[in-house]
mmCIF file of C-alpha atoms in Angstrom:
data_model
loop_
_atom_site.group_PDB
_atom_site.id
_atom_site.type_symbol
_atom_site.label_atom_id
_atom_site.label_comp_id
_atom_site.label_asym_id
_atom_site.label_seq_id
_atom_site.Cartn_x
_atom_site.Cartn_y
_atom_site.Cartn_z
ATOM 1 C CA UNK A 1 -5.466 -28.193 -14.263
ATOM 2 C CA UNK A 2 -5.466 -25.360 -16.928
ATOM 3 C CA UNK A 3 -1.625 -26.718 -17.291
ATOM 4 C CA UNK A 4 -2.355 -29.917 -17.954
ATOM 5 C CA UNK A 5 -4.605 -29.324 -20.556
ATOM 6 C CA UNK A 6 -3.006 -25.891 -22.127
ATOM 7 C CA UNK A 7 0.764 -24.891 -21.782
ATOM 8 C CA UNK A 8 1.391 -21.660 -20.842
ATOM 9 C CA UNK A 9 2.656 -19.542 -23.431
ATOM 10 C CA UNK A 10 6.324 -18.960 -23.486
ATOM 11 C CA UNK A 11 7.278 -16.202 -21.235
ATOM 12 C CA UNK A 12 9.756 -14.638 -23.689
ATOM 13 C CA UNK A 13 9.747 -14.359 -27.421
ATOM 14 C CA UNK A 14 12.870 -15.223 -29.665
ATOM 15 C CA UNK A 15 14.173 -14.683 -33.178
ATOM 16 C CA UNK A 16 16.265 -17.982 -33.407
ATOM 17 C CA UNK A 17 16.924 -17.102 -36.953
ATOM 18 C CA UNK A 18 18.278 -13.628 -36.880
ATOM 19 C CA UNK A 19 21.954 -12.414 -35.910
ATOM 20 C CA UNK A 20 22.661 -12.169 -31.694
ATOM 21 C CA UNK A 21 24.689 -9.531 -30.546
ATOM 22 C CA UNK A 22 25.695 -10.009 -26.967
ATOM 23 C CA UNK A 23 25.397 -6.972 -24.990
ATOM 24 C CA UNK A 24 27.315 -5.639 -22.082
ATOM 25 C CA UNK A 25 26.006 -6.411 -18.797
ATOM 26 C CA UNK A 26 23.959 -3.993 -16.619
ATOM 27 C CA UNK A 27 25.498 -1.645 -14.106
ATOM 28 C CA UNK A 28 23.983 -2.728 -10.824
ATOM 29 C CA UNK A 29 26.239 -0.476 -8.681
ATOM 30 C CA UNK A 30 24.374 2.401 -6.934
ATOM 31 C CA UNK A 31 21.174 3.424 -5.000
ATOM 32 C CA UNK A 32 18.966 3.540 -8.190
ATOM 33 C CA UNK A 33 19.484 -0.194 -9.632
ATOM 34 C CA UNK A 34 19.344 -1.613 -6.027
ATOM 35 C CA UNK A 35 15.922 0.251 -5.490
ATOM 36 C CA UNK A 36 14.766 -1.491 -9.234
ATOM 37 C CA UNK A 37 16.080 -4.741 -8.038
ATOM 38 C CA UNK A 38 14.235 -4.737 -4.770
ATOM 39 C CA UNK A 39 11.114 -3.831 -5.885
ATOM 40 C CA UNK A 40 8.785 -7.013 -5.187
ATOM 41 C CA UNK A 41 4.952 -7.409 -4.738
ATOM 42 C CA UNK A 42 4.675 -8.817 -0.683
ATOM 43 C CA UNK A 43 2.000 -10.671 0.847
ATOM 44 C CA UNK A 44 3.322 -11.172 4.268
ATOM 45 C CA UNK A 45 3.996 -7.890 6.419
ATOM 46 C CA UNK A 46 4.896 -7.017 10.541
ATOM 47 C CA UNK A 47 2.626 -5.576 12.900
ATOM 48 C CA UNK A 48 4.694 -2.568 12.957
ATOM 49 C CA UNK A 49 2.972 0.814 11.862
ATOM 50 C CA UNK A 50 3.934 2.980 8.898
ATOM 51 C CA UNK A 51 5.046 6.091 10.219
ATOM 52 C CA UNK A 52 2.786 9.022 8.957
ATOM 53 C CA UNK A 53 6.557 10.868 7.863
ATOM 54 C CA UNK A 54 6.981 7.593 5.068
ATOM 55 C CA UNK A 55 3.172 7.795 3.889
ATOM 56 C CA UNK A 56 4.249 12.012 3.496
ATOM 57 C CA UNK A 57 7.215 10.950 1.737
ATOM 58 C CA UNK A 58 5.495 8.267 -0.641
ATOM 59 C CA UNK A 59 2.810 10.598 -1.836
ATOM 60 C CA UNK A 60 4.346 13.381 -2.092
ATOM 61 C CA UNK A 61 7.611 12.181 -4.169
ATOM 62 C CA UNK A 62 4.691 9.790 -6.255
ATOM 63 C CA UNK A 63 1.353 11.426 -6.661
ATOM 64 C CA UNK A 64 2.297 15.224 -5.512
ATOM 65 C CA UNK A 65 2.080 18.307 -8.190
ATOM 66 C CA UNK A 66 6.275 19.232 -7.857
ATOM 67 C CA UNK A 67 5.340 22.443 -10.048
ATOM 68 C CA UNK A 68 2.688 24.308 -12.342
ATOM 69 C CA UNK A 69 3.253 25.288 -16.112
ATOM 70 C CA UNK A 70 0.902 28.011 -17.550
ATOM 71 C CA UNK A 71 -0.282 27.537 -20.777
ATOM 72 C CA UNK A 72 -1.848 31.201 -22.267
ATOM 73 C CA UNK A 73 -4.965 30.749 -23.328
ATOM 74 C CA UNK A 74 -5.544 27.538 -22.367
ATOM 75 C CA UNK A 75 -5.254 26.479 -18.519
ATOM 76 C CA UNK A 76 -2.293 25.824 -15.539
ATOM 77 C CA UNK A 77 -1.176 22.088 -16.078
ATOM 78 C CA UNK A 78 0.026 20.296 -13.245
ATOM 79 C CA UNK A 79 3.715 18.468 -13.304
ATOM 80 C CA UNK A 80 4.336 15.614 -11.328
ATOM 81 C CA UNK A 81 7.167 12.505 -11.818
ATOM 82 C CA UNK A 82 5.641 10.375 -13.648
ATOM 83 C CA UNK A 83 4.644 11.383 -16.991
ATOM 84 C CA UNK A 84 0.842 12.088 -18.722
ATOM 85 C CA UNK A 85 -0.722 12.426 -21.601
ATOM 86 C CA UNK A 86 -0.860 16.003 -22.202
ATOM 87 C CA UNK A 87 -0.180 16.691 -19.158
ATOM 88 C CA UNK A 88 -3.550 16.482 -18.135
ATOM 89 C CA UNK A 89 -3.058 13.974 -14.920
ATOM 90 C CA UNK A 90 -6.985 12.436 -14.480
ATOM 91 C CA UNK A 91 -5.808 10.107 -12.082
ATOM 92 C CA UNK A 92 -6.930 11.215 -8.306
ATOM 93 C CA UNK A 93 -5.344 8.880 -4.827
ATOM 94 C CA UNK A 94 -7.108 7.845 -1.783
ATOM 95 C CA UNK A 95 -5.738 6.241 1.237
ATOM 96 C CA UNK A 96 -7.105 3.976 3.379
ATOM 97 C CA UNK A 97 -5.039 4.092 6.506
ATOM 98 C CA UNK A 98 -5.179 1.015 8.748
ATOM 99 C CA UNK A 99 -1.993 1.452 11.321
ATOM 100 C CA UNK A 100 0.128 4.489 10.001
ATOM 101 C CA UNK A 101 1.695 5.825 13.593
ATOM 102 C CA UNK A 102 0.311 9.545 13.677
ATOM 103 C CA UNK A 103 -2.781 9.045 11.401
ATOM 104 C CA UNK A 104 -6.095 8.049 12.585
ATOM 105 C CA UNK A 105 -7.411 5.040 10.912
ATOM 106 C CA UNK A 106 -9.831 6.174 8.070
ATOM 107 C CA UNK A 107 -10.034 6.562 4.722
ATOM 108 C CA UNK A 108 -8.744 9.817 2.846
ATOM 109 C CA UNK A 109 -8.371 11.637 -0.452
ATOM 110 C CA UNK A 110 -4.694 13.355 -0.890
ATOM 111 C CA UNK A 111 -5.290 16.928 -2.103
ATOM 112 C CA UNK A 112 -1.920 16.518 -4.807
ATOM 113 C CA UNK A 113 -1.757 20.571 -5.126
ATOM 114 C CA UNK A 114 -1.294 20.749 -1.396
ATOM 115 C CA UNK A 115 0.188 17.705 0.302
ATOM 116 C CA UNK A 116 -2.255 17.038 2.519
ATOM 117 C CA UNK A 117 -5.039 14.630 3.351
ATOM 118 C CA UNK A 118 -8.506 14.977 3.532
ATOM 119 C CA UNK A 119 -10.258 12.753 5.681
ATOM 120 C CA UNK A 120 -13.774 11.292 4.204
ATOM 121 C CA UNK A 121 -14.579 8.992 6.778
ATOM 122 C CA UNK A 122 -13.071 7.134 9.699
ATOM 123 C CA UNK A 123 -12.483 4.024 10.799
ATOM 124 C CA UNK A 124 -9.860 1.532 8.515
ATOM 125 C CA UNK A 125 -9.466 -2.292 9.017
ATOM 126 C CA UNK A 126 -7.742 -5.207 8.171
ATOM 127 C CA UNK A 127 -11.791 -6.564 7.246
ATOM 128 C CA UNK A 128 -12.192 -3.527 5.010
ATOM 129 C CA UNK A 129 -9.096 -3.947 3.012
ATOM 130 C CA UNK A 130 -10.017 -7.622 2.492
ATOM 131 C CA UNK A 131 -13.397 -6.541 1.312
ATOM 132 C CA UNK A 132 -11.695 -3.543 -1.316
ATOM 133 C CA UNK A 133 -9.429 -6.596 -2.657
ATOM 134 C CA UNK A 134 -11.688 -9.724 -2.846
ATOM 135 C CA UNK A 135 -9.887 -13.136 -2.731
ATOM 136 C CA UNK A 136 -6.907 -11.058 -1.826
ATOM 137 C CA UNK A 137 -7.048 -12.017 2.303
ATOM 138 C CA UNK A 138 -3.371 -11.900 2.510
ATOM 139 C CA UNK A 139 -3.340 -8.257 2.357
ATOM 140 C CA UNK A 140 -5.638 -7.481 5.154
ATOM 141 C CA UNK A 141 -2.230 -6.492 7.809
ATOM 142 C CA UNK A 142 -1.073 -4.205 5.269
ATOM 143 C CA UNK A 143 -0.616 -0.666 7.424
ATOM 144 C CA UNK A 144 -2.459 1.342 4.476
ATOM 145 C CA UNK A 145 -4.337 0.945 1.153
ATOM 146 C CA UNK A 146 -3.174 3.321 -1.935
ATOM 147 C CA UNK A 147 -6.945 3.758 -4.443
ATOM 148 C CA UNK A 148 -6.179 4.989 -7.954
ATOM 149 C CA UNK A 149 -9.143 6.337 -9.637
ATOM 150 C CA UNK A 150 -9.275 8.214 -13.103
ATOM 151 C CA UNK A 151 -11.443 11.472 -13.526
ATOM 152 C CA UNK A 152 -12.416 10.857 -16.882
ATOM 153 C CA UNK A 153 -13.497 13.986 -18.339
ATOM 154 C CA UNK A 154 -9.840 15.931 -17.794
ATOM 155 C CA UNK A 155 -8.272 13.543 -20.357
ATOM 156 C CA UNK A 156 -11.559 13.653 -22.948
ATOM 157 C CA UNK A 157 -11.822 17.600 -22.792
ATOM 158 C CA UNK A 158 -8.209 16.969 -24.796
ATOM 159 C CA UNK A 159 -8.138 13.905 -26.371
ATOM 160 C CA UNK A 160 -12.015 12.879 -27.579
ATOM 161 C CA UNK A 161 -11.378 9.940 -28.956
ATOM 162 C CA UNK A 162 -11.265 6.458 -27.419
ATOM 163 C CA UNK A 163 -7.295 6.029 -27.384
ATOM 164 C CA UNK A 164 -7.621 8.631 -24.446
ATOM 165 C CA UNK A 165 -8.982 5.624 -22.549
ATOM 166 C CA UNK A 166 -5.605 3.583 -22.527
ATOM 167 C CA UNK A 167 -3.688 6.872 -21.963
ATOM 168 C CA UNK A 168 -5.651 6.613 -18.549
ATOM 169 C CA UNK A 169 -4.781 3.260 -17.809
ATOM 170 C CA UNK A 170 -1.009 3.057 -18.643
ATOM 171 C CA UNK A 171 -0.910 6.622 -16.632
ATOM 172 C CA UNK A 172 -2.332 4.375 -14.113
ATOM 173 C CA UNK A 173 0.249 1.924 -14.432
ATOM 174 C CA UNK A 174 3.101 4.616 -14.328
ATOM 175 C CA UNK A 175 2.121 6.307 -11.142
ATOM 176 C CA UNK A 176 1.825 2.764 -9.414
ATOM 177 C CA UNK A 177 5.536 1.800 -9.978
ATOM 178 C CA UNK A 178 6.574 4.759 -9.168
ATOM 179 C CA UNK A 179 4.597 3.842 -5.831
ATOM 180 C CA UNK A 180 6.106 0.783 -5.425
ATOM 181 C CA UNK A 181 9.690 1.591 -6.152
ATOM 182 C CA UNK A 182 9.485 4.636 -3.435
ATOM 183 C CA UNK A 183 7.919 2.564 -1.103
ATOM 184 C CA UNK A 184 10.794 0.042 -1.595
ATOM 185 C CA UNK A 185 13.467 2.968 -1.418
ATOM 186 C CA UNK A 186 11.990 4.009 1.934
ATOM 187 C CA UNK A 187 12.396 0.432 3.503
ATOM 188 C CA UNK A 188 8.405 -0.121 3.324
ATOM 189 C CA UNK A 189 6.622 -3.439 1.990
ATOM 190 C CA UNK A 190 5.072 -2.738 -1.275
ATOM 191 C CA UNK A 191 2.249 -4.224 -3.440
ATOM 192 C CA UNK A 192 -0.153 -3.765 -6.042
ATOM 193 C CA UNK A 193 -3.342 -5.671 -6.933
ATOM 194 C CA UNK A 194 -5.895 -5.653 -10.043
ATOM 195 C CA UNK A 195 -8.449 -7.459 -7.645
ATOM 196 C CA UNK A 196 -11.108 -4.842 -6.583
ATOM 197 C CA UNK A 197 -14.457 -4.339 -5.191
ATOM 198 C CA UNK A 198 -14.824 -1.595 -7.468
ATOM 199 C CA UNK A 199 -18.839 -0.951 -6.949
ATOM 200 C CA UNK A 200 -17.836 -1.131 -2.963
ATOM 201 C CA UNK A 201 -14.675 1.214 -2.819
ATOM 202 C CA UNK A 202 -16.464 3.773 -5.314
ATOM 203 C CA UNK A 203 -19.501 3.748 -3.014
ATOM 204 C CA UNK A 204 -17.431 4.591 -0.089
ATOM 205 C CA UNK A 205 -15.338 6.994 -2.006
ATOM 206 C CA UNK A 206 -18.698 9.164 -3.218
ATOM 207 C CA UNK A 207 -17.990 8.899 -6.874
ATOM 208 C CA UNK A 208 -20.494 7.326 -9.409
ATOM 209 C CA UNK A 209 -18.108 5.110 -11.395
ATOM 210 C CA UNK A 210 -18.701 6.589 -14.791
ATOM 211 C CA UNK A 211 -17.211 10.501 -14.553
ATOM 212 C CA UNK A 212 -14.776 9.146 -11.934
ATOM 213 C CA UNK A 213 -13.695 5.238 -11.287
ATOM 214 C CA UNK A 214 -11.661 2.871 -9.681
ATOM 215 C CA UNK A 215 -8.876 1.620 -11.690
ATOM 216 C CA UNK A 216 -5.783 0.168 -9.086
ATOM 217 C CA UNK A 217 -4.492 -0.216 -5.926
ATOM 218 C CA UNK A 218 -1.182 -0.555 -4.350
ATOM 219 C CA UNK A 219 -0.419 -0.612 -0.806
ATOM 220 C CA UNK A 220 2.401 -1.045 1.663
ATOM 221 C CA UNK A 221 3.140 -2.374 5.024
ATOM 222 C CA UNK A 222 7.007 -2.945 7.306
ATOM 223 C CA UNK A 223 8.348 -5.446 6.240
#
């Protein structure tokens, strides 16, 4: 209806009037521009598990701190593979596991300095996933859910202004692709959503939505 009334805006913009230059074309041969090429959002997944060795692997290559770097004076900043403002890193993952073989259904916070999970409460279901992601039902056989939340106050003890804010978010945005495209490099079904229950997930998380809140989630299934 919105169509009918309003065109979409164009989904590309153009400069009709300045000089083209044709360039060559892209080198699609390899492991890397197959994995950027495969990447897709899915909606539709099988009733096979995740295996708790891919969930290891997704975190840790995505989320994990790979190494430290001291700073004199000032603190031990955390490196990871996908890039931060000052290398502060607010963002903190959760995972809600549904059917990962080797995992107990639950929901989890992964401890980034030390590759492992710690369990906050148990139980995970296809009806709780549908409730994190309202008028997202399609997700609800996913195998696990990925929460990104921000800790706010790591980024303003650097940066106090409000730019720090959209430093958070388009960290948020890096760390989810890089979810995505190792999820699609290990064979997994991959997909991220905007749609949240963010009141609902931060309850069950035990954060108050101001220091720390929800800000995306991704998730994966077989496909």
């Amino acid at each position: 209806a919105r169509a009918k009334q309003h065109p979409r805006p164009p989904a590309v913009k153009r400069y009709p009037r300045a000089k083209q230059i044709p360039l060559p074309a892209p080198r699609t041969d390899g492991e890397f521009p197959r994995v950027l090429l495969g990447r897709g959002t899915w909606r539709r997944f099988s009733s096979r598990p995740v295996s708790l060795a891919a969930i290891g692997t997704l975190l840790g290559l995505s989320c994990a701190v790979q190494y430290w770097v001291e700073v004199p004076g000032v603190a031990r900043l955390p490196m990871k593979t996908y890039p931060s403002g000052g290398s502060q890193h607010p963002l903190e993952v959760y995972l809600l596991a549904r059917q990962v073989d080797g995992l107990a259904a639950g929901l989890y916070h992964y401890a980034a300095d030390t590759h492992r999970l710690e369990r906050l409460r148990t139980g995970g279901t296809g009806k709780q996933i549908e409730r994190y992601l309202p008028t997202q039902g399609w997700y609800r056989s996913a195998s696990a859910l990925i929460v990104i939340t921000a800790v706010f106050p790591r980024m303003q003890w650097k940066y106090q202004f409000s730019r720090a804010y959209r430093a958070v978010l388009t960290e948020a945005g890096h760390v989810c692709q890089t979810l995505c495209l190792t999820a699609t490099w290990l064979g997994l079904a991959p997909f991220c959503t905007l749609a949240l229950a963010d009141s609902l997930i931060e309850r069950d998380l035990g954060i108050d939505g101001v220091s720390e809140s929800v800000l995306y989630a991704a998730g994966v299934g077989m496909p």
